[in-house]
JSON list of N, CA and C in Angstrom, two decimals:
[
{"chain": "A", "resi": 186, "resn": "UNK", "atom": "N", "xyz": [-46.45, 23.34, 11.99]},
{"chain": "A", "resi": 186, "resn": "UNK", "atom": "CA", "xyz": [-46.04, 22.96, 10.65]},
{"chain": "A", "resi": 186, "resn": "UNK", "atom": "C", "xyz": [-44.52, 22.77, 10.58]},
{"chain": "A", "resi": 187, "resn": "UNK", "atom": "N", "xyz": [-44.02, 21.60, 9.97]},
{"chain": "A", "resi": 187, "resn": "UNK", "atom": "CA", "xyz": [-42.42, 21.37, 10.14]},
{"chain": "A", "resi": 187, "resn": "UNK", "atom": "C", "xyz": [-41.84, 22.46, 8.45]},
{"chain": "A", "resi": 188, "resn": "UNK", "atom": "N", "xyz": [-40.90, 22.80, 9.12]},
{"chain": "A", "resi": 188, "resn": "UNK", "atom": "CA", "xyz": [-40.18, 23.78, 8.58]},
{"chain": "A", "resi": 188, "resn": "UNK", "atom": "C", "xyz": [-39.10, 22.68, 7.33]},
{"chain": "A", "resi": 189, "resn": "UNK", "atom": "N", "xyz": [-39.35, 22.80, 5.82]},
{"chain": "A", "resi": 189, "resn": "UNK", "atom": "CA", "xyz": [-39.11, 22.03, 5.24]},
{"chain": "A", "resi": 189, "resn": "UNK", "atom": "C", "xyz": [-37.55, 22.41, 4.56]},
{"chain": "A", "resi": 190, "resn": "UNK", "atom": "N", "xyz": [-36.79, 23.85, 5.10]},
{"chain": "A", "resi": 190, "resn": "UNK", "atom": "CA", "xyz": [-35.87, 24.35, 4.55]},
{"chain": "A", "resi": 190, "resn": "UNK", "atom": "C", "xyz": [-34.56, 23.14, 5.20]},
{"chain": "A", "resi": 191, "resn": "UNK", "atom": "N", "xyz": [-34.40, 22.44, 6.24]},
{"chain": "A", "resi": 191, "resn": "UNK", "atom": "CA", "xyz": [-33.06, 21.73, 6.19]},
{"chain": "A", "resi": 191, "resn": "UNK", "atom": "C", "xyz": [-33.65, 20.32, 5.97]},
{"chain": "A", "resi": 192, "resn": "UNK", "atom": "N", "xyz": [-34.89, 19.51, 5.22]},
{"chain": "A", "resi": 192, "resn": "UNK", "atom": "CA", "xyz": [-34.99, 18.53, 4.85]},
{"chain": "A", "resi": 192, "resn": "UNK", "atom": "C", "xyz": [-34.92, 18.25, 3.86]},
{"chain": "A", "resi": 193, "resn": "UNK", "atom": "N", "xyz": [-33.77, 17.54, 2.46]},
{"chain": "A", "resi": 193, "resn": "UNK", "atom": "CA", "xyz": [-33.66, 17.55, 1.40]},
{"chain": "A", "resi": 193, "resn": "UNK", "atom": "C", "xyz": [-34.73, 16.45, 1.08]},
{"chain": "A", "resi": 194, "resn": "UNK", "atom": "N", "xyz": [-35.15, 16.30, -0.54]},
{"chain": "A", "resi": 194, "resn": "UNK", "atom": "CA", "xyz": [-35.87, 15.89, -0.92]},
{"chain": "A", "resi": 194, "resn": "UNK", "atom": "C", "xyz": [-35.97, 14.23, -0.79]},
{"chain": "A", "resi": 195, "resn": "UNK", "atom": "N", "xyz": [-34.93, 13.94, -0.85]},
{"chain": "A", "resi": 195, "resn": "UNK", "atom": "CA", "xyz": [-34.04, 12.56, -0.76]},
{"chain": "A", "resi": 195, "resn": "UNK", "atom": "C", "xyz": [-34.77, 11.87, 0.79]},
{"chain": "A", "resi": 196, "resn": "UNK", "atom": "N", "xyz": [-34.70, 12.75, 1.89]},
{"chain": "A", "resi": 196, "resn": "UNK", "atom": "CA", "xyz": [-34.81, 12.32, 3.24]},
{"chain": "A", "resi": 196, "resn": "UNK", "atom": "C", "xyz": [-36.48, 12.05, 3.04]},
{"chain": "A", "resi": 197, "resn": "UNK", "atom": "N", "xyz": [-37.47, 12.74, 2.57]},
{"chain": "A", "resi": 197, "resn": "UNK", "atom": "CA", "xyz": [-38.90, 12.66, 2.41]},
{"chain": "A", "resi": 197, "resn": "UNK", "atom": "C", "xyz": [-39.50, 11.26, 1.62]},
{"chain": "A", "resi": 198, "resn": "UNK", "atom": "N", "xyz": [-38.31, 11.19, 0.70]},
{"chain": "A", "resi": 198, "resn": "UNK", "atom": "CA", "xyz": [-38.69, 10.14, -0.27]},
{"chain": "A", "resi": 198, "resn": "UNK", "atom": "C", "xyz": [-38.43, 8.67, 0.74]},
{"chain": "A", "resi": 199, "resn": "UNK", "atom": "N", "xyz": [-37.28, 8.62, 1.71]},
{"chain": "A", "resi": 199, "resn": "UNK", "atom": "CA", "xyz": [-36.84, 7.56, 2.32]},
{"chain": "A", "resi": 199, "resn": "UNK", "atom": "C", "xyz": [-37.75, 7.73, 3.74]},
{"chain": "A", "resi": 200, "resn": "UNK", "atom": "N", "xyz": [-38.85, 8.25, 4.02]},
{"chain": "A", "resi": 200, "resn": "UNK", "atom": "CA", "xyz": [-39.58, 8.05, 4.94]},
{"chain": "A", "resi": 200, "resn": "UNK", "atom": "C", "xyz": [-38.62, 8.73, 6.40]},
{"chain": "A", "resi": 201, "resn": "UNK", "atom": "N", "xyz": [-37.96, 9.36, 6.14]},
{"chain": "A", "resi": 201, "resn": "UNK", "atom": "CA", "xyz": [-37.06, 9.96, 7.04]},
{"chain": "A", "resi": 201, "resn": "UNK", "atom": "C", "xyz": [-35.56, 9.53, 7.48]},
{"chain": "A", "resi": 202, "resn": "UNK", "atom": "N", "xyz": [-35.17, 8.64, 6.76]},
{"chain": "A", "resi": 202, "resn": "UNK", "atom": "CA", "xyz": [-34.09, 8.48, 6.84]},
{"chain": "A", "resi": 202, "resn": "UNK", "atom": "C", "xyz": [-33.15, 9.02, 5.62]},
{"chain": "A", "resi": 203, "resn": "UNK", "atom": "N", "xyz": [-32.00, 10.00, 6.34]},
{"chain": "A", "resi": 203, "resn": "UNK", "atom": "CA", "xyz": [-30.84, 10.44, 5.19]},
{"chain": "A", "resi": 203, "resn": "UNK", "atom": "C", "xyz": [-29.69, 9.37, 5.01]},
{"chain": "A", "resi": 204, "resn": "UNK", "atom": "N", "xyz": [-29.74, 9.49, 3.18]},
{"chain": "A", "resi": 204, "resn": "UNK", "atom": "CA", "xyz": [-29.00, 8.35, 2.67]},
{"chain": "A", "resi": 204, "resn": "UNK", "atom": "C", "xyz": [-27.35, 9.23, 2.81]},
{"chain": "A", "resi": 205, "resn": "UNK", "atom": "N", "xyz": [-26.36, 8.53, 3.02]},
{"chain": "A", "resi": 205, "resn": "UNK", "atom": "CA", "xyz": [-24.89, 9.01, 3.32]},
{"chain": "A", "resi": 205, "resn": "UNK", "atom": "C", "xyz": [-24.32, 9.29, 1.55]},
{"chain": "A", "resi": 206, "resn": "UNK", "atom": "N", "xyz": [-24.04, 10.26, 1.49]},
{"chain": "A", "resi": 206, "resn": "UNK", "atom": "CA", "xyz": [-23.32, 10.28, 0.11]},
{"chain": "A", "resi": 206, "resn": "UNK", "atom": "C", "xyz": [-22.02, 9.77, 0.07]},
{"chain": "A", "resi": 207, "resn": "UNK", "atom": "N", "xyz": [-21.58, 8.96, -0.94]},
{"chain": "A", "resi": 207, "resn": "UNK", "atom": "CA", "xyz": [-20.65, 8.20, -0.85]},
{"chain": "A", "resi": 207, "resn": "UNK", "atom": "C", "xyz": [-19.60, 9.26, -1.53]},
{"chain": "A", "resi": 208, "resn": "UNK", "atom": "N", "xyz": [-18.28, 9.14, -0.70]},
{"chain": "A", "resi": 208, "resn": "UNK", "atom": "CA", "xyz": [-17.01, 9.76, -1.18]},
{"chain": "A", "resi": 208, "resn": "UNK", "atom": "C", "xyz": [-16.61, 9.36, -2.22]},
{"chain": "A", "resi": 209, "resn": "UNK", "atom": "N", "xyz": [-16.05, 10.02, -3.10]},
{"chain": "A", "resi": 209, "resn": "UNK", "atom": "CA", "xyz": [-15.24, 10.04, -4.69]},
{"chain": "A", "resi": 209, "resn": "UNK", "atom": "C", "xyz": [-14.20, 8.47, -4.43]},
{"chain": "A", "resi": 210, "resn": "UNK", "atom": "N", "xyz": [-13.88, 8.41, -3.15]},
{"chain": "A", "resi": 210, "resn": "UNK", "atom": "CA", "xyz": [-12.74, 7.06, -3.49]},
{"chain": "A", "resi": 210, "resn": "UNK", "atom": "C", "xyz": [-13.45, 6.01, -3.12]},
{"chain": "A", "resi": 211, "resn": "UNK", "atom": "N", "xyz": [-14.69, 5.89, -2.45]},
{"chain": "A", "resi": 211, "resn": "UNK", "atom": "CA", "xyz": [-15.26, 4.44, -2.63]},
{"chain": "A", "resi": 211, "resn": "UNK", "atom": "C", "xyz": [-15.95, 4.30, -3.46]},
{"chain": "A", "resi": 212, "resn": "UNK", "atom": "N", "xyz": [-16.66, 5.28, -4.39]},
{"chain": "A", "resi": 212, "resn": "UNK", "atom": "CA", "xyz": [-17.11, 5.26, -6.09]},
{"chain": "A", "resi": 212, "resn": "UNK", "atom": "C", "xyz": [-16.42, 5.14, -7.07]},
{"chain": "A", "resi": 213, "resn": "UNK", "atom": "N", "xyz": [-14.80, 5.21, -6.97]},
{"chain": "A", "resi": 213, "resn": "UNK", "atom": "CA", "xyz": [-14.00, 4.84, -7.85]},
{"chain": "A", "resi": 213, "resn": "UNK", "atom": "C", "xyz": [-13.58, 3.23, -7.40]},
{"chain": "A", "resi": 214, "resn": "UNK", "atom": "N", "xyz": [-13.48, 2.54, -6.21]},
{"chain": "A", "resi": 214, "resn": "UNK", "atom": "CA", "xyz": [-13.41, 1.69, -5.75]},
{"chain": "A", "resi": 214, "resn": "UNK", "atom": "C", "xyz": [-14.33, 0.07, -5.96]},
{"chain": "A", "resi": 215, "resn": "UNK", "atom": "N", "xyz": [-15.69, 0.88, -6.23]},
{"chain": "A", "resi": 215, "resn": "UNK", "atom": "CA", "xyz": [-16.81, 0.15, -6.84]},
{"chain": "A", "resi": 215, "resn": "UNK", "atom": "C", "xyz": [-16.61, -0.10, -7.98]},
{"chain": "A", "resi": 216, "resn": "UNK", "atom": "N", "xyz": [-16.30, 1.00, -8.84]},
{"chain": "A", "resi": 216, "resn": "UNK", "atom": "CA", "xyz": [-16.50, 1.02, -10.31]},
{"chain": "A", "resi": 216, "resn": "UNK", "atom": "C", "xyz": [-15.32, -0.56, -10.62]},
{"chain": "A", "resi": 217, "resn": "UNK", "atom": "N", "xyz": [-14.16, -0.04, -9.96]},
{"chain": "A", "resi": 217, "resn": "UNK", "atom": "CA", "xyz": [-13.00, -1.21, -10.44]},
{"chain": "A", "resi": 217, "resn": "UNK", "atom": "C", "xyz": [-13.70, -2.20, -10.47]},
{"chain": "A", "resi": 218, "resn": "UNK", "atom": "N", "xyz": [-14.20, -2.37, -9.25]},
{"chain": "A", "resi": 218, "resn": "UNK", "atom": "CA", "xyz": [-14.71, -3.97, -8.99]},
{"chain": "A", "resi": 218, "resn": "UNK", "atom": "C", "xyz": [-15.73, -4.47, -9.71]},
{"chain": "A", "resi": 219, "resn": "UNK", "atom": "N", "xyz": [-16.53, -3.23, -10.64]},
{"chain": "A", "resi": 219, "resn": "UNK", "atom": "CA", "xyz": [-17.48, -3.93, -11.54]},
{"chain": "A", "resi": 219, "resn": "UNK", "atom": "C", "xyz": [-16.81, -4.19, -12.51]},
{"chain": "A", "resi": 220, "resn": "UNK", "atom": "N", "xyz": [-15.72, -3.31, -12.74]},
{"chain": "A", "resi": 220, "resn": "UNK", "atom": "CA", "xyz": [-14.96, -3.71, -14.42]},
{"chain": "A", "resi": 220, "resn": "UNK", "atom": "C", "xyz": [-14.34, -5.23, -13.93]},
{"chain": "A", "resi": 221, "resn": "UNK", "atom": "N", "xyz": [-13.93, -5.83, -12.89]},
{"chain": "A", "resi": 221, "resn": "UNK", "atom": "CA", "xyz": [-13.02, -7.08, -12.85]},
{"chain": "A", "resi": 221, "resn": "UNK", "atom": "C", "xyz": [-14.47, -7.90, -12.74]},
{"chain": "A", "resi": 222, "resn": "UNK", "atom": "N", "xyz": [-15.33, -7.61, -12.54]},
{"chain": "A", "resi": 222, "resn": "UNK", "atom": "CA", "xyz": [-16.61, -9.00, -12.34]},
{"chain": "A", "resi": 222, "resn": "UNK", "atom": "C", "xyz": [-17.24, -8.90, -14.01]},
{"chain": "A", "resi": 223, "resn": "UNK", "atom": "N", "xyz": [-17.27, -8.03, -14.74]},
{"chain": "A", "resi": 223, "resn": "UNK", "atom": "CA", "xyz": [-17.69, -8.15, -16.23]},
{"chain": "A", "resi": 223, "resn": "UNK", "atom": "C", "xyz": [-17.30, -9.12, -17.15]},
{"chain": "A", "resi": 224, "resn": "UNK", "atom": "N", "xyz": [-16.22, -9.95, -16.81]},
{"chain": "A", "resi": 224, "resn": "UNK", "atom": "CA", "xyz": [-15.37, -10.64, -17.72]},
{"chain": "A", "resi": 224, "resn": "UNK", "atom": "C", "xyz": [-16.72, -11.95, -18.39]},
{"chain": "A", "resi": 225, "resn": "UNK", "atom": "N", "xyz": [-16.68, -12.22, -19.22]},
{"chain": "A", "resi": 225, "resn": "UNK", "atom": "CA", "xyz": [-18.10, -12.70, -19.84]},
{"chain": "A", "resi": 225, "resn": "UNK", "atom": "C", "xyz": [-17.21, -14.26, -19.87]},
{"chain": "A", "resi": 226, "resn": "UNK", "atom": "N", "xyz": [-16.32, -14.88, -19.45]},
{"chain": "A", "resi": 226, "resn": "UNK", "atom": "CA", "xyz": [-15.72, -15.88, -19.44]},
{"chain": "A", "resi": 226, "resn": "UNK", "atom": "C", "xyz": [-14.75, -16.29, -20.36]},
{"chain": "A", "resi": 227, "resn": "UNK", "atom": "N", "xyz": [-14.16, -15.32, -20.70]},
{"chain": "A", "resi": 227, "resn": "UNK", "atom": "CA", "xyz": [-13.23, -15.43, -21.58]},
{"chain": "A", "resi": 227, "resn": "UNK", "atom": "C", "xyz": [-12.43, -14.90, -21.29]},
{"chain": "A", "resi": 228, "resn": "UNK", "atom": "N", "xyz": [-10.81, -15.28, -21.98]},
{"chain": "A", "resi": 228, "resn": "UNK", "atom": "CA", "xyz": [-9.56, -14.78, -21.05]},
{"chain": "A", "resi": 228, "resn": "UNK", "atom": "C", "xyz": [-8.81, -14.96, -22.44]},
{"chain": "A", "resi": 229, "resn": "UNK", "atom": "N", "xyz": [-7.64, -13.96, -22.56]},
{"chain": "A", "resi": 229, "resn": "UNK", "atom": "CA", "xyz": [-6.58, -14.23, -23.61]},
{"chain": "A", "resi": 229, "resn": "UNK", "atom": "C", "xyz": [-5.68, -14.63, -22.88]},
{"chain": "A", "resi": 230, "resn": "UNK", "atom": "N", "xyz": [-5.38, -15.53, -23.48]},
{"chain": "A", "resi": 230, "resn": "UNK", "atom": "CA", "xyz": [-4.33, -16.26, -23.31]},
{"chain": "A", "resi": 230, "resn": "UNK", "atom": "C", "xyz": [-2.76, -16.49, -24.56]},
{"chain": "A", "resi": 231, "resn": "UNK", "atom": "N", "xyz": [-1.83, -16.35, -24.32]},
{"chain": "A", "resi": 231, "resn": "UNK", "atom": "CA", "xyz": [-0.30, -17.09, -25.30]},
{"chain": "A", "resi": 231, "resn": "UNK", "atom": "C", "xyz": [-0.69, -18.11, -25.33]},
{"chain": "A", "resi": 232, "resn": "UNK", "atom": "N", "xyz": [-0.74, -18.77, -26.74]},
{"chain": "A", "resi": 232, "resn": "UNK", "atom": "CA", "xyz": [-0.73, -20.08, -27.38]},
{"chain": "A", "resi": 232, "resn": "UNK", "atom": "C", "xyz": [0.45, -20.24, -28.32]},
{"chain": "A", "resi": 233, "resn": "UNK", "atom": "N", "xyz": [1.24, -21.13, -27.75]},
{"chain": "A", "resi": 233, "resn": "UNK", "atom": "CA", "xyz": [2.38, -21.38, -28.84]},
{"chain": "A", "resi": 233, "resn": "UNK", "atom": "C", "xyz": [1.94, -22.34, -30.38]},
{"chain": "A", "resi": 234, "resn": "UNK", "atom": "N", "xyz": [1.50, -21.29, -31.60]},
{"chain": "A", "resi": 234, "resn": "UNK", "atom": "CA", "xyz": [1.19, -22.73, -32.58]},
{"chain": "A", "resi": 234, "resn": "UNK", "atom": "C", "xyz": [2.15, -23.16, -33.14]},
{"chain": "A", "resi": 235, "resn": "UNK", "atom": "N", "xyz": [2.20, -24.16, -34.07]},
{"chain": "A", "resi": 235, "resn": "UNK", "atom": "CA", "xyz": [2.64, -25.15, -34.41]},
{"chain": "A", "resi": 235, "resn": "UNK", "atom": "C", "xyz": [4.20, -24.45, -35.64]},
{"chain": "A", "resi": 236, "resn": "UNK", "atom": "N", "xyz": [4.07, -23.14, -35.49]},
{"chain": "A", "resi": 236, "resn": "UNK", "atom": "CA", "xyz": [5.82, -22.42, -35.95]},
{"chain": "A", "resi": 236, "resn": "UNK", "atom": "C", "xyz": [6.38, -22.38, -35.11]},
{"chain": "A", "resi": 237, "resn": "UNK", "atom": "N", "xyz": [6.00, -22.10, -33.62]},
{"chain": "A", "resi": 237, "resn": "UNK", "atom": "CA", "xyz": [6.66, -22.03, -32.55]},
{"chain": "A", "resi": 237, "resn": "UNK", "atom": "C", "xyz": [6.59, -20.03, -32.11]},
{"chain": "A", "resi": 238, "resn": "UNK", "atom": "N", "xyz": [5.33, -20.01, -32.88]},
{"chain": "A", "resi": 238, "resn": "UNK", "atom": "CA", "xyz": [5.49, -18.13, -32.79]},
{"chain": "A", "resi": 238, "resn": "UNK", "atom": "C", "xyz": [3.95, -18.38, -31.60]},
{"chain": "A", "resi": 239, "resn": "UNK", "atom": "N", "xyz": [4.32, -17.35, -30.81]},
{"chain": "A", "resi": 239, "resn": "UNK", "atom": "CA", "xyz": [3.48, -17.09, -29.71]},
{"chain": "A", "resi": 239, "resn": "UNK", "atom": "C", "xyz": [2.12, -16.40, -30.20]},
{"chain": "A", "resi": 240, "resn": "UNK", "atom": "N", "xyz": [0.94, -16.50, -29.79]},
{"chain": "A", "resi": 240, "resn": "UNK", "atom": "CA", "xyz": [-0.49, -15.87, -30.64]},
{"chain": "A", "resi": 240, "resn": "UNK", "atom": "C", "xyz": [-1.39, -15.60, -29.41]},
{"chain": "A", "resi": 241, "resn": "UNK", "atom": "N", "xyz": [-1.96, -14.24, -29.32]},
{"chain": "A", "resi": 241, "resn": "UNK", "atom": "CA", "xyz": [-2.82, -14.26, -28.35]},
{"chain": "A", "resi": 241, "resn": "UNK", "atom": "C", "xyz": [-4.33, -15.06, -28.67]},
{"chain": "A", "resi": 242, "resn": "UNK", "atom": "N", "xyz": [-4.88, -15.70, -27.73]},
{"chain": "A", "resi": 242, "resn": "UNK", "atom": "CA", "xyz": [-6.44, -16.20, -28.43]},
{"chain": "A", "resi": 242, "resn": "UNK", "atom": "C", "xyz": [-7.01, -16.24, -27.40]},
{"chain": "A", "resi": 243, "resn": "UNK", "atom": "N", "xyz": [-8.41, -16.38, -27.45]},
{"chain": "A", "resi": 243, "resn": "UNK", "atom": "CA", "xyz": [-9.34, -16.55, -26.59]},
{"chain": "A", "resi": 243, "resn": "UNK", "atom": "C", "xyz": [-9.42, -18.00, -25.96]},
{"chain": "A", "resi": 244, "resn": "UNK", "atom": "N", "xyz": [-9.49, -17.72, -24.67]},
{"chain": "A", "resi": 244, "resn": "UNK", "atom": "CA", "xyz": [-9.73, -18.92, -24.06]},
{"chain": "A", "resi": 244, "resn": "UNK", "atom": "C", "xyz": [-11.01, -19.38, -22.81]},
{"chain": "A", "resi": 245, "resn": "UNK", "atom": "N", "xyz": [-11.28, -20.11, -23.07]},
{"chain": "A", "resi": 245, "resn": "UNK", "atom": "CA", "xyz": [-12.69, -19.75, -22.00]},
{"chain": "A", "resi": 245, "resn": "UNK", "atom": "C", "xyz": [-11.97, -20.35, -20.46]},
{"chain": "A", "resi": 246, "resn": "UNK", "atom": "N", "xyz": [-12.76, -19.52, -19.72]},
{"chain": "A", "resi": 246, "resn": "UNK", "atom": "CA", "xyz": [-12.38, -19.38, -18.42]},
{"chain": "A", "resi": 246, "resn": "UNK", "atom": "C", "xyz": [-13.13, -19.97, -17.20]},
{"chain": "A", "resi": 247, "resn": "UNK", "atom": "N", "xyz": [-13.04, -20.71, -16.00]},
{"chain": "A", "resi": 247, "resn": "UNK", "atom": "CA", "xyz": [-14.55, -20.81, -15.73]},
{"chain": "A", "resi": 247, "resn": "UNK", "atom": "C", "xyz": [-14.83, -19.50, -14.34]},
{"chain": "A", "resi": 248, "resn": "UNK", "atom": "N", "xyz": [-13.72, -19.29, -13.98]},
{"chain": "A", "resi": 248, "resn": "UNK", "atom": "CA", "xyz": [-13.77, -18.00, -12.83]},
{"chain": "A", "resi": 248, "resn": "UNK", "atom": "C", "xyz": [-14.83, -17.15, -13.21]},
{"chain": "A", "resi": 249, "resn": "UNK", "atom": "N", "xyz": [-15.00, -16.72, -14.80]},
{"chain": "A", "resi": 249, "resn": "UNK", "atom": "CA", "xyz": [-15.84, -15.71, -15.38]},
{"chain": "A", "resi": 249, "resn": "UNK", "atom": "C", "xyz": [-17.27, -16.04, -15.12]},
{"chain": "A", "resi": 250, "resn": "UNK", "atom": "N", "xyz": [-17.73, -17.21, -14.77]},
{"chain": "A", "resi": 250, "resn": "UNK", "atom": "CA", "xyz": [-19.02, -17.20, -14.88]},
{"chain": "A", "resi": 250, "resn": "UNK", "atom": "C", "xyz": [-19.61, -17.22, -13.90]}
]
């Protein structure tokens, strides 16, 4: 009978292979990179209107999509 005390639950579920737990700095590393791919295609942009006063506005983007 295999002795089930150093097989975590994780390794049983994956048919015997142990999944690597990922370190704190390539989970913070991921996360960035989902916040920069979220952008829904829109970008603010400075628009100078027609006083000559600078205005932030939305501008569509096509990188975003």
């Amino acid at each position: 009978m295999l002795r089930k005390t150093w097989m975590n639950q994780e390794t049983y579920a994956t048919g015997g292979e142990v999944k690597k737990k990922k370190k704190k700095k390539e989970k913070k590393k991921e996360t960035r990179k989902n916040k920069r791919k979220k952008s829904n295609g829109t970008e603010n942009t400075w628009v100078q209107t027609n006083k000559g006063v600078l205005k932030l506005q939305k501008t569509i983007s096509d990188n975003g999509k």
